[in-house]
PDB file of C-alpha atoms in Angstrom:
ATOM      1  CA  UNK X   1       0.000   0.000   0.000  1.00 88.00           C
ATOM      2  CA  UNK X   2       1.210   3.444  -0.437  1.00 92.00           C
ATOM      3  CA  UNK X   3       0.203   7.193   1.026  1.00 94.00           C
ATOM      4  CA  UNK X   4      -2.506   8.958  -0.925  1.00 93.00           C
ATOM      5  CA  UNK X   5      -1.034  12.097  -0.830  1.00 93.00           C
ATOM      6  CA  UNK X   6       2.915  11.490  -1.399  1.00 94.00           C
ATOM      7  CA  UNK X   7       2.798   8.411  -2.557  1.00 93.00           C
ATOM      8  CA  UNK X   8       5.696   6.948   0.340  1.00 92.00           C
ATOM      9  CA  UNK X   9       4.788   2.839   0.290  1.00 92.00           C
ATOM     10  CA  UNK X  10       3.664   1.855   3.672  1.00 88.00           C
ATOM     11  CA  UNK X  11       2.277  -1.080   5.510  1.00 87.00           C
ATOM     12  CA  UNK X  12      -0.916  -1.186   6.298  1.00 87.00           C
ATOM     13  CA  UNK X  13      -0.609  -0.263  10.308  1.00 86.00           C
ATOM     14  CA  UNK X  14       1.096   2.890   8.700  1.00 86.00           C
ATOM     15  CA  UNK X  15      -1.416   4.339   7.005  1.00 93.00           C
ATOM     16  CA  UNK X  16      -4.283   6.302   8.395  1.00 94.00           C
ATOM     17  CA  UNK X  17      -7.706   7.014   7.034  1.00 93.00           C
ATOM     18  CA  UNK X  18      -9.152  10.674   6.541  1.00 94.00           C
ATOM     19  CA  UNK X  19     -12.798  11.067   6.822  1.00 94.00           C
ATOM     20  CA  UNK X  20     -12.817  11.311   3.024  1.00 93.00           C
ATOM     21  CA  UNK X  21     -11.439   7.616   3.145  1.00 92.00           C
ATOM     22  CA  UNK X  22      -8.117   8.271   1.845  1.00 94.00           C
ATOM     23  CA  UNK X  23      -5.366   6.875   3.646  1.00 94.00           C
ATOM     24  CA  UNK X  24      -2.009   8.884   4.331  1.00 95.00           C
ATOM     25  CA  UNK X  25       1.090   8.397   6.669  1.00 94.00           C
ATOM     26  CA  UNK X  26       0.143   9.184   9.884  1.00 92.00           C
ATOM     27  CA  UNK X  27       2.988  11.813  10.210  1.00 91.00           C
ATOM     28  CA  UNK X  28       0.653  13.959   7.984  1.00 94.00           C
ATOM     29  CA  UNK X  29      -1.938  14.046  10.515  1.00 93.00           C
ATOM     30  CA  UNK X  30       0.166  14.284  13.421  1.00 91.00           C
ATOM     31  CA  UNK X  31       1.987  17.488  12.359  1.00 92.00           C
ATOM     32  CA  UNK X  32      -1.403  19.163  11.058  1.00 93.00           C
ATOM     33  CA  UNK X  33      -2.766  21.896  12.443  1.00 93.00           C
ATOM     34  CA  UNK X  34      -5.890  21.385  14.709  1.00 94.00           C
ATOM     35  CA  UNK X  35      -8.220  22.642  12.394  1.00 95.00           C
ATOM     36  CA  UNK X  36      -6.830  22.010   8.750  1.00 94.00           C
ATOM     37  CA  UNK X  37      -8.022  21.731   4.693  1.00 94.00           C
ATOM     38  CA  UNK X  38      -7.999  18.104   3.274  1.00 95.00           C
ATOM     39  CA  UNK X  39      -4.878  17.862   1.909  1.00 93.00           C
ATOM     40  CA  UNK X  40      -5.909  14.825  -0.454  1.00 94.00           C
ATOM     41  CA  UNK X  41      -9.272  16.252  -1.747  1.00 93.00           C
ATOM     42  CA  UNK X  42      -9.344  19.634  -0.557  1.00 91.00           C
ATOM     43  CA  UNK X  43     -13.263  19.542  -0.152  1.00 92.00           C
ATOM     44  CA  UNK X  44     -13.350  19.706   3.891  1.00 94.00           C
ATOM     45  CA  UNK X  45     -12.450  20.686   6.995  1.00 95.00           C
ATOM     46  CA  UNK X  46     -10.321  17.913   9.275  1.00 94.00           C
ATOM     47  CA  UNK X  47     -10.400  18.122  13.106  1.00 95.00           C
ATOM     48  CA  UNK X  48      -6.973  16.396  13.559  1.00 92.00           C
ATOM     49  CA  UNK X  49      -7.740  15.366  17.181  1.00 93.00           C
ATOM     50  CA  UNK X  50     -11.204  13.527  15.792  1.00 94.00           C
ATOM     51  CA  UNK X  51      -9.420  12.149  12.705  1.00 94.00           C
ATOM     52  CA  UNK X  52      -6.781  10.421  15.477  1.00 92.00           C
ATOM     53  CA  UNK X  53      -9.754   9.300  17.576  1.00 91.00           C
ATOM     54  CA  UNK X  54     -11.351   7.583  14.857  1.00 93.00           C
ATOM     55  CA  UNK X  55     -11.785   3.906  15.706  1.00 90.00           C
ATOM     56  CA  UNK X  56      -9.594   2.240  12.974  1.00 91.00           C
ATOM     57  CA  UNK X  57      -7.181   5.361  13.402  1.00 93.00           C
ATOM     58  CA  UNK X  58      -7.381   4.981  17.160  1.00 92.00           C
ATOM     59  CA  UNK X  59      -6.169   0.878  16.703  1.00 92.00           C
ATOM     60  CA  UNK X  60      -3.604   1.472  13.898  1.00 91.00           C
ATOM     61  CA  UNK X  61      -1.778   4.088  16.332  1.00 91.00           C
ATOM     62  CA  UNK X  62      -2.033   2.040  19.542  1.00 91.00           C
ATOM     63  CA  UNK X  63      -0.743  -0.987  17.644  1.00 90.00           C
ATOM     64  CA  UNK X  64       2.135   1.327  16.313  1.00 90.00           C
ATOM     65  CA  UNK X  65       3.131   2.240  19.922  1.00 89.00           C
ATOM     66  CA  UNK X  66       2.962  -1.288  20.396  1.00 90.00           C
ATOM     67  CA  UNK X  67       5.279  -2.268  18.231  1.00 89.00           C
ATOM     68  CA  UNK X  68       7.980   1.047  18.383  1.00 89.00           C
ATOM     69  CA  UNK X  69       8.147  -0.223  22.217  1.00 91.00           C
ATOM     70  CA  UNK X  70       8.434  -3.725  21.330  1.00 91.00           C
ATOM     71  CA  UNK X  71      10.770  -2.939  18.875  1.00 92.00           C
ATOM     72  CA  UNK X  72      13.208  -0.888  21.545  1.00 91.00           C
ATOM     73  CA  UNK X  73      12.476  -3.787  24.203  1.00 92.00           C
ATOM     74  CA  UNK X  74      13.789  -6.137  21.654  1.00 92.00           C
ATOM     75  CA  UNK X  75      16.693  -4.094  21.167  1.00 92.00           C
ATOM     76  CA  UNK X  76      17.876  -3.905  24.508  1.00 90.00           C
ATOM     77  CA  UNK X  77      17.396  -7.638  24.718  1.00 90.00           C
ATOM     78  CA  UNK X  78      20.059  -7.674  21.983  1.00 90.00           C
ATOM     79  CA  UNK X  79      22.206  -5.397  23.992  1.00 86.00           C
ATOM     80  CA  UNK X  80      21.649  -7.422  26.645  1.00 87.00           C
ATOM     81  CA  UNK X  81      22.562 -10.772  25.422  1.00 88.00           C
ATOM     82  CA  UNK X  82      25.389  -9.287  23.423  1.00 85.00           C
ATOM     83  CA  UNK X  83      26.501  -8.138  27.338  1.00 84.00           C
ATOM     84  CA  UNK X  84      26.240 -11.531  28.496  1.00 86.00           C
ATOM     85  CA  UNK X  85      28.613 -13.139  25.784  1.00 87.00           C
ATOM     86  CA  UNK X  86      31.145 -11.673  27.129  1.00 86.00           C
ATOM     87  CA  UNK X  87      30.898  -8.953  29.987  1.00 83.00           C
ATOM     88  CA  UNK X  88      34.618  -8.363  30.864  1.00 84.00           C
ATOM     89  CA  UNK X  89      35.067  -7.701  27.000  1.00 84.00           C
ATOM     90  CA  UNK X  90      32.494  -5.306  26.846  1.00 80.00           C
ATOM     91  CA  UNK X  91      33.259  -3.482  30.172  1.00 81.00           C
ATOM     92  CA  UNK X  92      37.112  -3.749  28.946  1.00 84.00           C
ATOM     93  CA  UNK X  93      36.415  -1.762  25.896  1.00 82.00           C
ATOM     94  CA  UNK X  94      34.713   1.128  27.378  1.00 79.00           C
ATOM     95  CA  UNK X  95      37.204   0.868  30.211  1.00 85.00           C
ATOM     96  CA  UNK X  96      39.762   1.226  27.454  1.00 87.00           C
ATOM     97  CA  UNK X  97      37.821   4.490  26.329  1.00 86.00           C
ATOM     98  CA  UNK X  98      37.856   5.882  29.476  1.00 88.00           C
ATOM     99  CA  UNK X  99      41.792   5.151  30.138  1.00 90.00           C
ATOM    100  CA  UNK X 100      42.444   6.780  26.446  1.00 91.00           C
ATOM    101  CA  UNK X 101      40.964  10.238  27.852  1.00 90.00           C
ATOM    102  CA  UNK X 102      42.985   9.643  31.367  1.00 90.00           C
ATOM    103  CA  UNK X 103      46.278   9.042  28.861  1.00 93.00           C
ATOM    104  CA  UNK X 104      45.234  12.218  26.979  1.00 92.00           C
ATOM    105  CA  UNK X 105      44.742  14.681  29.998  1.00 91.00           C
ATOM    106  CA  UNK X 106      47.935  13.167  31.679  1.00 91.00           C
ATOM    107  CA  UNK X 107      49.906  13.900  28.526  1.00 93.00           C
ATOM    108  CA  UNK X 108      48.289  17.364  28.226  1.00 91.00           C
ATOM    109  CA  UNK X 109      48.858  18.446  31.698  1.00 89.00           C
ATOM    110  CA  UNK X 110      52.295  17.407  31.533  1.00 90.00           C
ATOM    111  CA  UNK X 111      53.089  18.835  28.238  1.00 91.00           C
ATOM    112  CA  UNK X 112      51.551  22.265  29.941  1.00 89.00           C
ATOM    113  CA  UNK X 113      53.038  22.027  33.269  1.00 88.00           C
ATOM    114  CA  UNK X 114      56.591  21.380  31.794  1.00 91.00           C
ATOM    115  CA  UNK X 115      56.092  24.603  29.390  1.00 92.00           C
ATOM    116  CA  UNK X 116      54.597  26.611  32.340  1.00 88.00           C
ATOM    117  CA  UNK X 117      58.749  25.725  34.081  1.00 88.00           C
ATOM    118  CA  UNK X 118      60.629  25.345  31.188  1.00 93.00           C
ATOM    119  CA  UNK X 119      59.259  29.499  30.100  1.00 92.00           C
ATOM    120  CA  UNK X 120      59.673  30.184  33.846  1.00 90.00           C
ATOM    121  CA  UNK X 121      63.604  28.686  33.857  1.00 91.00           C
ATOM    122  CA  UNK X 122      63.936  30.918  30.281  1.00 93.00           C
ATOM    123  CA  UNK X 123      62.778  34.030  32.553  1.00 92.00           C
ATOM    124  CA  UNK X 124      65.183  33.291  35.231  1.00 90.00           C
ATOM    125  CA  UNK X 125      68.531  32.991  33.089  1.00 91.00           C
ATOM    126  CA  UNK X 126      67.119  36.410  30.932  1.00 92.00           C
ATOM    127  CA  UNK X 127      67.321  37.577  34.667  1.00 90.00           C
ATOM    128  CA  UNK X 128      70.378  36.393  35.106  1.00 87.00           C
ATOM    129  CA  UNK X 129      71.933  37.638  31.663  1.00 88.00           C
ATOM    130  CA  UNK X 130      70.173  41.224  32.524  1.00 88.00           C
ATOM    131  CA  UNK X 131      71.914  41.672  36.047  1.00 83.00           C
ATOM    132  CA  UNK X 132      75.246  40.151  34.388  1.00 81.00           C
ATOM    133  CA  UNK X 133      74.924  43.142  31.431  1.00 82.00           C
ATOM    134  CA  UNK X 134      74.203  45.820  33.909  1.00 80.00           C
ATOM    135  CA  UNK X 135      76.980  45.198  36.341  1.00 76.00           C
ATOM    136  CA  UNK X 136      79.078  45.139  33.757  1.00 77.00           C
ATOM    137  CA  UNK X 137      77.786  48.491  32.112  1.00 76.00           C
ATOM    138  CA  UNK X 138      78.511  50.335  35.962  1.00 71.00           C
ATOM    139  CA  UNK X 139      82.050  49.149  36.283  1.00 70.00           C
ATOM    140  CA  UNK X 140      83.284  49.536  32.827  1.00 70.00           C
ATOM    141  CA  UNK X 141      84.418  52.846  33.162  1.00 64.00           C
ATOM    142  CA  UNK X 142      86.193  51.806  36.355  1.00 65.00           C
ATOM    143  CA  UNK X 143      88.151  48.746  35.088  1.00 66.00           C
ATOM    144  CA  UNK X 144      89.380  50.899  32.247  1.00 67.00           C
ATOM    145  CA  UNK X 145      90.399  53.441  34.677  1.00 67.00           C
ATOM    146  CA  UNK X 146      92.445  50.959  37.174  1.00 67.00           C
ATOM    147  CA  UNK X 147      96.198  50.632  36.157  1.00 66.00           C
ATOM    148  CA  UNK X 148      96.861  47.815  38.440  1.00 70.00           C
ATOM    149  CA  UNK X 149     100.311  47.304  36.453  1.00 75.00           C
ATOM    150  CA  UNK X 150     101.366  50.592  37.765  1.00 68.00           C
ATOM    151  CA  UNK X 151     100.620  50.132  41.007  1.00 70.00           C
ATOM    152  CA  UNK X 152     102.444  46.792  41.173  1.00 74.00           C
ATOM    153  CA  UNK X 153     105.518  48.770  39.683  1.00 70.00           C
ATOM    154  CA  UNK X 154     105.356  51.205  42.267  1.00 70.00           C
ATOM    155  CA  UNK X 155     105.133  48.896  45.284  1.00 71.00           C
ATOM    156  CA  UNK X 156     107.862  47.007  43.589  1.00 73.00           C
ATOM    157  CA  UNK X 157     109.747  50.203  43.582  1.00 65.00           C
ATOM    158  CA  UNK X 158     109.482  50.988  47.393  1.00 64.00           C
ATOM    159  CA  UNK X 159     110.393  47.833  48.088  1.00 66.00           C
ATOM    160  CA  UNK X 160     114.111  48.372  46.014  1.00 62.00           C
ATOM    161  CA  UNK X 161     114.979  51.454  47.865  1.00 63.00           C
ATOM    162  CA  UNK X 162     114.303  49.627  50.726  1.00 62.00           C
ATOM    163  CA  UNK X 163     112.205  52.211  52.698  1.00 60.00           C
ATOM    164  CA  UNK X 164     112.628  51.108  56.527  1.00 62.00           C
ATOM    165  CA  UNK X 165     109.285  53.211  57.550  1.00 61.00           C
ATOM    166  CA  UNK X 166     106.350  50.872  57.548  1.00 64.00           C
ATOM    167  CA  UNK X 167     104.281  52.595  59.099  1.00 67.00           C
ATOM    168  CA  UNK X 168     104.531  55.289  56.225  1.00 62.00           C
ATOM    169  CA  UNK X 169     103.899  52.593  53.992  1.00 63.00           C
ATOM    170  CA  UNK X 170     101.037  50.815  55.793  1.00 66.00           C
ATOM    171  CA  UNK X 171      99.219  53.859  55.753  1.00 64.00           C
ATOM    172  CA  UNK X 172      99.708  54.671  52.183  1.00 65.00           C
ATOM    173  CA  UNK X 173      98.628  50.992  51.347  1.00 66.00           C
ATOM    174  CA  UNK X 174      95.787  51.568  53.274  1.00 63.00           C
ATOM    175  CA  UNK X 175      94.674  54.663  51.693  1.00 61.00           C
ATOM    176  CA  UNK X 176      95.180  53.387  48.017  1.00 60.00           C
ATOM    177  CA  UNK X 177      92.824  49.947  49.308  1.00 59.00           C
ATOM    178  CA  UNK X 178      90.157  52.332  51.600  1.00 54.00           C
ATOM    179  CA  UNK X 179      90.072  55.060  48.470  1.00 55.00           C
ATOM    180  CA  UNK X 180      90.781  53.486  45.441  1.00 60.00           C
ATOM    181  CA  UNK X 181      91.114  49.623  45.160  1.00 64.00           C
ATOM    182  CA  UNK X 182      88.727  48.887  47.880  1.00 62.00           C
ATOM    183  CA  UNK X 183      85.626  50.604  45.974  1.00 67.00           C
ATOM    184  CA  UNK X 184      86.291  49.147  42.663  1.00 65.00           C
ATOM    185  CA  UNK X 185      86.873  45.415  44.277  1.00 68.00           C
ATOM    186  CA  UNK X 186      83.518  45.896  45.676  1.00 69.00           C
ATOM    187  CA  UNK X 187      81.721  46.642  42.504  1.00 67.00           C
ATOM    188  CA  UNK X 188      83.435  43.989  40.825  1.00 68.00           C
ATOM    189  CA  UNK X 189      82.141  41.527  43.302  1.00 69.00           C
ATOM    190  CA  UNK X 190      78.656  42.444  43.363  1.00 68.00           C
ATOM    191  CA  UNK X 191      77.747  39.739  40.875  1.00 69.00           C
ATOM    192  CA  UNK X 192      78.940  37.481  42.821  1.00 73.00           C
ATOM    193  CA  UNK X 193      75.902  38.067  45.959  1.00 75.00           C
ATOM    194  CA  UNK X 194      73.310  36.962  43.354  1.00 78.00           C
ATOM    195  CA  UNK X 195      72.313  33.433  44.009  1.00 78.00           C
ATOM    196  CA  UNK X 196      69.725  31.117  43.303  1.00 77.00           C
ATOM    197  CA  UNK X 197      67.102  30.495  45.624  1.00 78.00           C
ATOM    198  CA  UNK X 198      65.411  27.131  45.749  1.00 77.00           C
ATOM    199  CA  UNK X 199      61.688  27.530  46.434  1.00 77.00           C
ATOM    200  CA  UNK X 200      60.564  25.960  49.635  1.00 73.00           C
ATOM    201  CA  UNK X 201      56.582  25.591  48.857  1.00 73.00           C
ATOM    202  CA  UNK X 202      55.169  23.088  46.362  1.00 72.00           C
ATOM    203  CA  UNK X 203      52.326  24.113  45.180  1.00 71.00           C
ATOM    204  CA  UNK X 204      48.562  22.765  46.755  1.00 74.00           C
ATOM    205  CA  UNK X 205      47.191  21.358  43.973  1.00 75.00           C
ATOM    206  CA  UNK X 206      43.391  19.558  44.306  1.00 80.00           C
ATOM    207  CA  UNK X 207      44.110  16.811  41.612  1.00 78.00           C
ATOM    208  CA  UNK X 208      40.337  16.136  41.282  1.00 81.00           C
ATOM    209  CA  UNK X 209      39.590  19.695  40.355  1.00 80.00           C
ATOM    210  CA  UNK X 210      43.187  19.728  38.316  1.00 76.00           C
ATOM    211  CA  UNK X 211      43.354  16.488  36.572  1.00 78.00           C
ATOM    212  CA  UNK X 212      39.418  15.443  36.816  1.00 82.00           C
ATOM    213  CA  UNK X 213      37.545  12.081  38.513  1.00 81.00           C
ATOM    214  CA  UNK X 214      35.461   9.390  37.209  1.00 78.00           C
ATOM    215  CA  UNK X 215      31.888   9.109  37.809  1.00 75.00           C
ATOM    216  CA  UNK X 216      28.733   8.369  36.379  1.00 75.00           C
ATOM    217  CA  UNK X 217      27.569  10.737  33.919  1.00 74.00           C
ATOM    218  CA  UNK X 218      23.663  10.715  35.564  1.00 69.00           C
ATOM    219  CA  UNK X 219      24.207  10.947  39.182  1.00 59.00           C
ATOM    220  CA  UNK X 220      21.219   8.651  39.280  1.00 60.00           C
ATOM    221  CA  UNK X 221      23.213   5.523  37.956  1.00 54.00           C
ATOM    222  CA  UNK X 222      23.946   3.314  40.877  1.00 52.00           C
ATOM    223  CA  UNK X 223      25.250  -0.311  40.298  1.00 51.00           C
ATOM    224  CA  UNK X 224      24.546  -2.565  43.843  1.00 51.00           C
ATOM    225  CA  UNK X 225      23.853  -6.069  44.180  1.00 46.00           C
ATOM    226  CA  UNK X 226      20.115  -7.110  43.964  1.00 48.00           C
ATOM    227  CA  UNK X 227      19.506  -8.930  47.269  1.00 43.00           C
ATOM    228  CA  UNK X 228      15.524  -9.505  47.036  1.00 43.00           C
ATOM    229  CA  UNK X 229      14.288 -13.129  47.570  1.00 42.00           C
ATOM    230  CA  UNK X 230      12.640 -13.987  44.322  1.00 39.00           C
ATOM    231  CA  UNK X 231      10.224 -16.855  43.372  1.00 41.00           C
ATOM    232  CA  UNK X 232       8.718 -17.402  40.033  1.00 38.00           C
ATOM    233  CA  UNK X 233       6.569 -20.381  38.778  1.00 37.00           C
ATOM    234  CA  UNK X 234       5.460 -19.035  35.235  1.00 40.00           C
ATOM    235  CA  UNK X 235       7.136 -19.855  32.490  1.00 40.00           C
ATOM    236  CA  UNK X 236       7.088 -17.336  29.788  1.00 40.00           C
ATOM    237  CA  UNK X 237       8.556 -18.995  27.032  1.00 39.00           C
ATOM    238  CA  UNK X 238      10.533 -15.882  25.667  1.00 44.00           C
ATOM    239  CA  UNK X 239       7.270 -13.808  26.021  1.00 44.00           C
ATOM    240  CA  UNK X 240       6.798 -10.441  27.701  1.00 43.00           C
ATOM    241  CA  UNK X 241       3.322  -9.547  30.337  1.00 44.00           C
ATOM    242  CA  UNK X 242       2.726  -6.489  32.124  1.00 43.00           C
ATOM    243  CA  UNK X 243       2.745  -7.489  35.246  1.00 41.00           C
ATOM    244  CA  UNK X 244       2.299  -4.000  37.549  1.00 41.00           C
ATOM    245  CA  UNK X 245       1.512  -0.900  36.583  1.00 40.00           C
ATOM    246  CA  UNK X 246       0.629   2.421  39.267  1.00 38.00           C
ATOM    247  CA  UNK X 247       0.124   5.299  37.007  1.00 36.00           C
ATOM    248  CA  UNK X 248       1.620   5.751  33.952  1.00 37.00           C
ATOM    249  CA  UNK X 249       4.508   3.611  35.109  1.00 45.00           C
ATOM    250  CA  UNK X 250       4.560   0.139  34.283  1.00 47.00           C
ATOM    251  CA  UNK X 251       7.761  -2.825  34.246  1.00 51.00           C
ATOM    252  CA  UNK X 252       7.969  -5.938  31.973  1.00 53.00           C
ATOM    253  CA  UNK X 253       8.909  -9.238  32.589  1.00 53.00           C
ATOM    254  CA  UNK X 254      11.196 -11.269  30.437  1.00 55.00           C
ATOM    255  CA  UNK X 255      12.237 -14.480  30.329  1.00 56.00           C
ATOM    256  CA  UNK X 256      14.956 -16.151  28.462  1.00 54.00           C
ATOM    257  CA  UNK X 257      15.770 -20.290  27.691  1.00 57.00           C
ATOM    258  CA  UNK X 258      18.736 -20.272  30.643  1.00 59.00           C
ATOM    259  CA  UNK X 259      15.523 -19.687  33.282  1.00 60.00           C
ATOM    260  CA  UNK X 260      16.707 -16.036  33.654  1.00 58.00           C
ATOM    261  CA  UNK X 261      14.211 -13.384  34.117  1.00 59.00           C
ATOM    262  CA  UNK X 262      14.817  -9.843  32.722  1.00 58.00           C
ATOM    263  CA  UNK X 263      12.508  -6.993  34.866  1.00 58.00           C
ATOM    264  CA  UNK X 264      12.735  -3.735  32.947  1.00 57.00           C
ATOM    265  CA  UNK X 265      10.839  -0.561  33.912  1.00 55.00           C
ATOM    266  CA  UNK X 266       9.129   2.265  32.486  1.00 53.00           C
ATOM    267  CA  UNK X 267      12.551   4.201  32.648  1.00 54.00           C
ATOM    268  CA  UNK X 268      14.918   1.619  31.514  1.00 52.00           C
ATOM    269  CA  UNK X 269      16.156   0.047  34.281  1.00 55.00           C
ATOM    270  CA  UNK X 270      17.358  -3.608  33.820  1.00 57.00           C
ATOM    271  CA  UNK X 271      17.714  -6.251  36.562  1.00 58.00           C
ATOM    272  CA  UNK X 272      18.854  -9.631  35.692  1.00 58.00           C
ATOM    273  CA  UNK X 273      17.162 -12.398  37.903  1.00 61.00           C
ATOM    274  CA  UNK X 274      17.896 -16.094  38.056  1.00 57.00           C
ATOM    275  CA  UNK X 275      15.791 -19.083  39.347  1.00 55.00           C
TER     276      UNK X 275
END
């Protein structure tokens, strides 16, 4: 069979009539406005909530919620029973996917942290280089102006003519050192009072908030064991049966050939039972 109005081949349970008696995909009708022209004939007016309540209408569309929830309960049997073949595998491989990301942030933080030292050890040896340069620029002028090949000459010299008064001597020595050499030494030894400082606090760094934790990504997920006594006596042969429902909330029962039973609720949760 195929859709009146764009001609899309359908089964039967996919079709719905109009009240003209032309049948059309029921995504036609869904997405109509709630008063709208016959698209098909354009000769009426459609209420789209009556056309949906009309009584083949009304079966078609439960049967095709039957079957889209069937359908997803089937798949998650199939996700189920591809779990079983081989848990460890399966937990293994998203295990793996969750060690690839740790490996990933690990290299990243450690690619980052050892630029964040390696620019700060740069800045410390420019600092270095910059006090070396400017010491050097202040006592330039100074060790171009110290002869200190004349004033070996000339201490070499009073010690030919064998002057006898020291104390003369002394005091002239200590003049030229107080005045002269003294200063100068002192400026030529100021590089050597820089030093390098180890730093005494490692840094307080909260590695979850740094690096990052593993968790569930809904807060709701909680995996515990299942301790409630159960007792079943009906076989379902691979079927499902509603077996509760309080609301709009219902769970399903199903059953598989190793006598396991399979409770799944309105939101998805699975627990595995076993006679």
């Amino acid at each position: 069979m195929q859709c009146d109005y764009c001609n899309e081949k359908k089964d039967a349970i996919g079709l719905l009539s109009l009240p003209c008696g032309y049948l059309v995909c029921s995504h036609h009708i869904k997405s109509a406005e709630d008063n709208f022209k016959c698209f098909v004939c354009d000769e009426h007016m459609i209420n789209r909530q009556l056309c949906l309540e009309m009584a083949g209408n009304r079966k078609k569309m439960e049967k095709m919620s039957f079957v889209e929830k069937e359908k997803d309960i089937l798949n998650i049997c199939d996700q189920i029973d591809q779990f079983k073949l081989d848990p460890k595998s399966f937990l293994e491989k998203f295990s793996d996917d969750i060690k690839n990301k740790i490996d990933l942030k690990r290299e990243v933080l450690k690619t980052n942290f050892n630029k964040l030292v390696d620019n700060y050890y740069e800045s410390l040896l420019n600092d270095v280089k910059e006090k070396q340069l400017n010491i050097f620029d202040s006592i330039q002028v100074d060790l171009e102006e110290i002869n200190t090949k004349e004033i070996r000459e000339k201490l070499n010299l009073d010690s030919k003519n064998n002057l006898t008064d020291y104390q003369l001597r002394i005091k002239s020595l200590v003049d030229l050192r107080s005045s002269y050499l003294g200063e100068h030494l002192k400026k030529f030894q100021n590089f050597q009072n820089i030093e390098f400082f180890d730093g005494e606090e490692e840094p307080e760094i909260r590695m979850p908030k740094f690096f990052g934790t593993i968790d569930f990504k809904d807060s709701n997920d909680i995996f515990k064991s299942n301790s409630i006594p159960f007792t079943y006596s009906k076989s379902l042969s691979n079927e499902f049966e509603l077996i509760a429902q309080v609301g709009l909330q219902y769970n399903l029962e199903l059953s598989t050939d190793n006598d396991e039973i399979i409770i799944i609720d309105s939101e998805y949760h699975i627990i595995i039972l076993q006679n």
